[in-house]
PDB file of C-alpha atoms in Angstrom:
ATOM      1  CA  UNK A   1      10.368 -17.395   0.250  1.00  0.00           C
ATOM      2  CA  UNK A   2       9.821 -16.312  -3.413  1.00  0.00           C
ATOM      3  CA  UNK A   3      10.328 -12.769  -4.125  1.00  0.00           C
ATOM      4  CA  UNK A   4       6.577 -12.354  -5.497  1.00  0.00           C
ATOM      5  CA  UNK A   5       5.061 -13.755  -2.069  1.00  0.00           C
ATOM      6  CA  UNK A   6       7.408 -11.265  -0.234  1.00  0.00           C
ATOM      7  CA  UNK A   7       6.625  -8.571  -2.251  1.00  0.00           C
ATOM      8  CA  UNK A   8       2.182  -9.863  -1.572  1.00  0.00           C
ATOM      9  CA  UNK A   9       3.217  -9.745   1.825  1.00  0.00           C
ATOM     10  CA  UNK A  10       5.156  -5.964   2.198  1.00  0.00           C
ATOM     11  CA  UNK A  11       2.028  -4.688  -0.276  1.00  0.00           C
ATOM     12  CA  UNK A  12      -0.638  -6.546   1.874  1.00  0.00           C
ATOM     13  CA  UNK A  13       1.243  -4.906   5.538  1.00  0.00           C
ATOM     14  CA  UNK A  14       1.324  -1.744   4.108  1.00  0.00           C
ATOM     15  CA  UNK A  15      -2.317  -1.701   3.256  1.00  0.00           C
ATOM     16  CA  UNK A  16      -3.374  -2.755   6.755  1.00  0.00           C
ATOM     17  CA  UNK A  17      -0.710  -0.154   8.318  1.00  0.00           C
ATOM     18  CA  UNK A  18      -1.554   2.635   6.008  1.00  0.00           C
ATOM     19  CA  UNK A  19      -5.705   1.758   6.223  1.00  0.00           C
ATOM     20  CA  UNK A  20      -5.176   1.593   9.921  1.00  0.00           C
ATOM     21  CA  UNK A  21      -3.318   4.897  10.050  1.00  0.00           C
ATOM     22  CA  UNK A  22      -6.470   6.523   8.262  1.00  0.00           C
ATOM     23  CA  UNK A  23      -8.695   5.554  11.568  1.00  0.00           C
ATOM     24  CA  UNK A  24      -6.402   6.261  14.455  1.00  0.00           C
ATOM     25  CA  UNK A  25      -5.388   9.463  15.936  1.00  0.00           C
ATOM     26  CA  UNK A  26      -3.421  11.447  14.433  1.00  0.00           C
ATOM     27  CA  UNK A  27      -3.368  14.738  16.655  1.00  0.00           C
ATOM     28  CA  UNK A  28      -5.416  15.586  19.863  1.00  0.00           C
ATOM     29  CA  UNK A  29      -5.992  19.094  20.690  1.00  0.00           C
ATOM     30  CA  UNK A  30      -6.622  19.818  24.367  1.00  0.00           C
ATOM     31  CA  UNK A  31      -7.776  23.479  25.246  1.00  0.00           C
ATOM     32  CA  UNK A  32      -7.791  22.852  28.875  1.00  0.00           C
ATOM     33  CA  UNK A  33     -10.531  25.054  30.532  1.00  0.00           C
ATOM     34  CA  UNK A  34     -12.712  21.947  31.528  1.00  0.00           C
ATOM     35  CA  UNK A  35     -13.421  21.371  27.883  1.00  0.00           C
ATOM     36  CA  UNK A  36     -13.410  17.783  26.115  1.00  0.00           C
ATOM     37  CA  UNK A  37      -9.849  17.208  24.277  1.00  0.00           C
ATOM     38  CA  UNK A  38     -10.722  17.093  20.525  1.00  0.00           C
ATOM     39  CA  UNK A  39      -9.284  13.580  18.348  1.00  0.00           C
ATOM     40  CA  UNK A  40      -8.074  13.561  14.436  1.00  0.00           C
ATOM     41  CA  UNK A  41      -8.019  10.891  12.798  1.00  0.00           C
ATOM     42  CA  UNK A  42      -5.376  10.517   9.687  1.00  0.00           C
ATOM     43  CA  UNK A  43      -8.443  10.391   7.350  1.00  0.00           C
ATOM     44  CA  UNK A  44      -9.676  13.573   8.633  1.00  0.00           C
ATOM     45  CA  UNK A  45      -5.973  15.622   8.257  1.00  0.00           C
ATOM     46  CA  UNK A  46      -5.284  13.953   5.725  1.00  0.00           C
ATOM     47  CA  UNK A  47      -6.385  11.393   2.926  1.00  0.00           C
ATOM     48  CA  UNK A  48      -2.960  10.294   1.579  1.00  0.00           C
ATOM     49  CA  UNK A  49      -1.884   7.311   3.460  1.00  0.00           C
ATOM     50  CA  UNK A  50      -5.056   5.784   2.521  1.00  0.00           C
ATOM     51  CA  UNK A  51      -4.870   6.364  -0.801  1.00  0.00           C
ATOM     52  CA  UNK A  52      -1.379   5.612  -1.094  1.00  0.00           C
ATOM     53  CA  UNK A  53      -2.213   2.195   0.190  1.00  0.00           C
ATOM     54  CA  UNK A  54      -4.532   1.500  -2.172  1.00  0.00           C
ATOM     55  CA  UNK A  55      -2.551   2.630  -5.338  1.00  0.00           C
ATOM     56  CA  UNK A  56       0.142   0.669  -4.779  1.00  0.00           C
ATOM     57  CA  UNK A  57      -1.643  -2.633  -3.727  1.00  0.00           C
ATOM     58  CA  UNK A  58      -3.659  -1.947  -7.324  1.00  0.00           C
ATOM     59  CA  UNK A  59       0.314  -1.539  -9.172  1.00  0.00           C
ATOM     60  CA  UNK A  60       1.181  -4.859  -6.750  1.00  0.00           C
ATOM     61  CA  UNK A  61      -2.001  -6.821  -8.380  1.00  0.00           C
ATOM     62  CA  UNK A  62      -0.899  -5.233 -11.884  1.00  0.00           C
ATOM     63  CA  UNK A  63       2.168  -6.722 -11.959  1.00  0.00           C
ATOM     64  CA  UNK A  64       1.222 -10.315 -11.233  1.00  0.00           C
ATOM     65  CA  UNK A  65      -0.103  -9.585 -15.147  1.00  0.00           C
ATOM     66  CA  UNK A  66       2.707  -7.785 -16.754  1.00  0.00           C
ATOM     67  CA  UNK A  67       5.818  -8.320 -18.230  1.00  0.00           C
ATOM     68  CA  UNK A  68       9.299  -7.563 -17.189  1.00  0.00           C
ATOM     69  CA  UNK A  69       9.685  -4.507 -18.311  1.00  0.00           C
ATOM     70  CA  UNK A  70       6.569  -3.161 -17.140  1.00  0.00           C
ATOM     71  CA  UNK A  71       6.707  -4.949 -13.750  1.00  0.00           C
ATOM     72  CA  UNK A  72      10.333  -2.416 -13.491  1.00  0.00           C
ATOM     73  CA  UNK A  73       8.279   0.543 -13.861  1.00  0.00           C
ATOM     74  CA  UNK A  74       5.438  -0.354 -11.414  1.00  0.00           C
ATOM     75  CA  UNK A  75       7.853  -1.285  -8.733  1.00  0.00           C
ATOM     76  CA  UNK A  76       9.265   1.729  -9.242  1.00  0.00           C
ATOM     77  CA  UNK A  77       6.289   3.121  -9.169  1.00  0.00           C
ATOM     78  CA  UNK A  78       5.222   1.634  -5.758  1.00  0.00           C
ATOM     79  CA  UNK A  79       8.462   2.345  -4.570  1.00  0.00           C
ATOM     80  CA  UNK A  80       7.731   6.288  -5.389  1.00  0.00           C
ATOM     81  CA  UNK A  81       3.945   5.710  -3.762  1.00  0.00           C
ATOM     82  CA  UNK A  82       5.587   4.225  -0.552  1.00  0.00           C
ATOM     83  CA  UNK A  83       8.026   7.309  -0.159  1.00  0.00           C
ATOM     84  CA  UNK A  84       5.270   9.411  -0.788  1.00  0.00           C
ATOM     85  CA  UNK A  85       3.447   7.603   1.949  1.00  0.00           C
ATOM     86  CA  UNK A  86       7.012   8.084   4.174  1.00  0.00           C
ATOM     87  CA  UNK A  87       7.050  12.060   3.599  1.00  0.00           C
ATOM     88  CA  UNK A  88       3.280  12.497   5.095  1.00  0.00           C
ATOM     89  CA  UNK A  89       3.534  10.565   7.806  1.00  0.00           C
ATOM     90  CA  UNK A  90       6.969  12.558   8.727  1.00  0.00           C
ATOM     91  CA  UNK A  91       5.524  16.143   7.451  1.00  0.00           C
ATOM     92  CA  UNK A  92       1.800  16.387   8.200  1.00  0.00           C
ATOM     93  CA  UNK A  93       2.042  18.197  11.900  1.00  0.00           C
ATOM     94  CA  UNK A  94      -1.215  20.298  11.585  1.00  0.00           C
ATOM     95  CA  UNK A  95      -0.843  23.182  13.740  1.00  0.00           C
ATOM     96  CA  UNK A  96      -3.895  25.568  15.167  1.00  0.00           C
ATOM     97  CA  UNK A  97      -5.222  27.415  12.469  1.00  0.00           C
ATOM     98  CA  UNK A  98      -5.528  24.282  10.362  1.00  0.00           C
ATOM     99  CA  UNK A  99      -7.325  22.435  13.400  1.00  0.00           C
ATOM    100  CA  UNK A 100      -9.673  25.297  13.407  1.00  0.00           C
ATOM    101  CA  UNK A 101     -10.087  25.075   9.901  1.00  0.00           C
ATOM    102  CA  UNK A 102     -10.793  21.421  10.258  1.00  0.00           C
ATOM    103  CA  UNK A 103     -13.315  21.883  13.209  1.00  0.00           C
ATOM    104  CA  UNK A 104     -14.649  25.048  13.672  1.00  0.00           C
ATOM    105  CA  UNK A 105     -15.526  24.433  17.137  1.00  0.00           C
ATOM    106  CA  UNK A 106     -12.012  24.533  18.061  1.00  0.00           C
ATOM    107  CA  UNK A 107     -12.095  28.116  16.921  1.00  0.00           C
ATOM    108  CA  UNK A 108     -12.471  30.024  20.311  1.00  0.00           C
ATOM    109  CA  UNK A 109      -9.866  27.427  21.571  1.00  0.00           C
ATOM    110  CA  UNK A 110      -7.480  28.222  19.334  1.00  0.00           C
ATOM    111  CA  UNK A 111      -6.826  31.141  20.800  1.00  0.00           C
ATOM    112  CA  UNK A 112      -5.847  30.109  24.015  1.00  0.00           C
ATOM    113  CA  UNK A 113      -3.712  27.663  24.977  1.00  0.00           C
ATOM    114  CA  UNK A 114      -4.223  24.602  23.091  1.00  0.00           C
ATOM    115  CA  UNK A 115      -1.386  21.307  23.680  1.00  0.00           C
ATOM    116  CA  UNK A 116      -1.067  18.915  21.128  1.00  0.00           C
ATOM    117  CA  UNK A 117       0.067  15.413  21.455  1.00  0.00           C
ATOM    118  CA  UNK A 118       0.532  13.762  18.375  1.00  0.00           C
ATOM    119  CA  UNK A 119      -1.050   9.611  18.321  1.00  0.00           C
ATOM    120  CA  UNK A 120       0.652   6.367  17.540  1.00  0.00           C
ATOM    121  CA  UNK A 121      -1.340   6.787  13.924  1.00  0.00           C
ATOM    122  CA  UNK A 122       1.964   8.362  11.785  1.00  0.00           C
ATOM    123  CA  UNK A 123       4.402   5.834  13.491  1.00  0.00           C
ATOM    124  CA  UNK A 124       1.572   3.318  11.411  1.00  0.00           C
ATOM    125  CA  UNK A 125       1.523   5.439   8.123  1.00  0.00           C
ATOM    126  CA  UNK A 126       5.924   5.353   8.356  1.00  0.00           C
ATOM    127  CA  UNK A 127       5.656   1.826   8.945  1.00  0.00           C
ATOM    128  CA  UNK A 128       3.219   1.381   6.137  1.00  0.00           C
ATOM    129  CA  UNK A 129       4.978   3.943   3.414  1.00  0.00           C
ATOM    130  CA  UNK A 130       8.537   1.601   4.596  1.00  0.00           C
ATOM    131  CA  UNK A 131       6.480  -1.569   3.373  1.00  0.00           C
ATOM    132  CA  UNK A 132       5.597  -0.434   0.604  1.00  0.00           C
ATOM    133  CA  UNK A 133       8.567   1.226  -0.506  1.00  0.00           C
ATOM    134  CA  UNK A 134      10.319  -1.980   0.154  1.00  0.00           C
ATOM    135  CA  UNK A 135       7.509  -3.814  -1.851  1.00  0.00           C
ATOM    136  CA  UNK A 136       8.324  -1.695  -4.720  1.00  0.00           C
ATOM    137  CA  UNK A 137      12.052  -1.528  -4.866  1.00  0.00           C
ATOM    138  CA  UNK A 138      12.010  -5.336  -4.553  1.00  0.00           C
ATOM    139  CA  UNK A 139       9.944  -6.028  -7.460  1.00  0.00           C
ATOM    140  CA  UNK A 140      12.374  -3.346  -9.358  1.00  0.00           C
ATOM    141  CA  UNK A 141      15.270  -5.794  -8.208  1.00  0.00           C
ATOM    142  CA  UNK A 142      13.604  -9.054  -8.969  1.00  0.00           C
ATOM    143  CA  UNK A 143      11.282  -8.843 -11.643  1.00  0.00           C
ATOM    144  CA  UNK A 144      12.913 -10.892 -13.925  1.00  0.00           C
ATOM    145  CA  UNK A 145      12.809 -13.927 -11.813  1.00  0.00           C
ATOM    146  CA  UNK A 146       9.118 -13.356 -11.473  1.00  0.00           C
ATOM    147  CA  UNK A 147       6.798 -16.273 -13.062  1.00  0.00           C
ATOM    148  CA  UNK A 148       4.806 -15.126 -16.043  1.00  0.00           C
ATOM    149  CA  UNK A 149       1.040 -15.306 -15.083  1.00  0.00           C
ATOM    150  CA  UNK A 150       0.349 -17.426 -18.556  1.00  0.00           C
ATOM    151  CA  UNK A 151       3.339 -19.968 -18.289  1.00  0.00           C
ATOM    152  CA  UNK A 152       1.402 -22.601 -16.312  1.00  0.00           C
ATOM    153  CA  UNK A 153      -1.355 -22.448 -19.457  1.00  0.00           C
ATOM    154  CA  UNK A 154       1.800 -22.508 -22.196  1.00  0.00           C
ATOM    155  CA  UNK A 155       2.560 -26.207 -24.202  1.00  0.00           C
ATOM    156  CA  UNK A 156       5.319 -27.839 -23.747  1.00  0.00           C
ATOM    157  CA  UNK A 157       7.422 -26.791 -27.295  1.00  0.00           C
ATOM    158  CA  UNK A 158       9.193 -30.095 -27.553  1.00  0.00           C
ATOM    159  CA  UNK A 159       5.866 -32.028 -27.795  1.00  0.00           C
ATOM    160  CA  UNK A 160       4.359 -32.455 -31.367  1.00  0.00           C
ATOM    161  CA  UNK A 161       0.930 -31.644 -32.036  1.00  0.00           C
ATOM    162  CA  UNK A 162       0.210 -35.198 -32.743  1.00  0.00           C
ATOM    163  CA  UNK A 163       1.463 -35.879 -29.674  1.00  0.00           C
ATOM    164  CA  UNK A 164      -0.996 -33.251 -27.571  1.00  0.00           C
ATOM    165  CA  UNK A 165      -4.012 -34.268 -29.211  1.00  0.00           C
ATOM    166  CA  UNK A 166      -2.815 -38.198 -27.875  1.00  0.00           C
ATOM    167  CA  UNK A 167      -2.784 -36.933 -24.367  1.00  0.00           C
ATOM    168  CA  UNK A 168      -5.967 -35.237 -24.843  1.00  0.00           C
ATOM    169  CA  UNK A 169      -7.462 -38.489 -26.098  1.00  0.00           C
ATOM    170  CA  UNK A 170      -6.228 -39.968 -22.964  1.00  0.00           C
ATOM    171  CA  UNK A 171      -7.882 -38.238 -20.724  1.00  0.00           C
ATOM    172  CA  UNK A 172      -4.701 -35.641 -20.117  1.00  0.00           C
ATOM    173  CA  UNK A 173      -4.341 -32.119 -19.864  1.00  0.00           C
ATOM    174  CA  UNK A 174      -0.932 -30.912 -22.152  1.00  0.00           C
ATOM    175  CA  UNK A 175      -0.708 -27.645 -20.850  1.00  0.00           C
ATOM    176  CA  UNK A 176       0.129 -28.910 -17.273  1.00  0.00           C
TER     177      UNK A 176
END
């Protein structure tokens, strides 16, 4: 497998881990008492992941354009966006005053007992920021072996003019 299709495949899985993380549970607060155990989702701790996500699959799509050089800095770039993405799903552990901040009705709950159990969503955000970290640091690695997106359209420099205009008399496309 090419190292560009890799590196469309690590950006594409760490959009749908990282998107995914935004809608699943991050953190459910349970007050006990009889009353209803209250759900976070990642999107409404935090907007990161998601945003993460798309940033790097926008430097992923921008270097199918650039050169060499530039394709270095985006990967590195991505590869910065995907540890960024690694950090909050390993540091964001809201704790009760922020869930009461977040949902006021948790307020009077907050001060008694309230257990947390933390959701499957920040395994999906680590998985995600991995991906794209990965993405990144492998287009750092191989972006010199990358194809340039205009070399399909380029002529052939051995042929002479003459010799293009011939094949477009015939019915033939030179820059194939």
């Amino acid at each position: 497998m090419r190292a560009q299709r890799l590196v469309d495949l690590l950006a594409l899985a760490a959009l749908i881990l990282l998107g995914l993380s935004g809608y699943l549970t991050w953190v459910s607060a349970d007050a006990g008492n009889g009353r209803l155990p209250v759900h976070f989702t990642g999107y409404s701790i935090t907007k990161a992941p998601v945003t993460l996500a798309l940033a790097g699959v926008v430097a992923v799509v921008v270097t199918k354009l650039a050169g060499t050089a530039l394709r270095r800095v985006l990967g590195g770039l991505v590869a910065l966006l995907g540890v960024g993405a690694i950090v909050v799903a390993l540091s964001v552990r809201p704790d009760g005053p922020e869930l009461s901040r977040l949902r006021p009705e948790l307020s009077e709950v907050v001060a008694d007992h309230v257990t947390q159990s933390l959701g499957p969503a920040p395994w999906f955000a680590l998985a995600g920021g991995i991906a794209l970290a990965a993405a990144g640091v492998l287009t750092v690695l191989t972006a010199q072996r990358w194809r340039r997106p205009t070399a399909r359209y380029e002529r052939d420099p051995a042929a002479a003019p003459a010799d293009q205009w011939k094949a477009i008399d015939a019915g033939e496309d030179p820059t194939l």
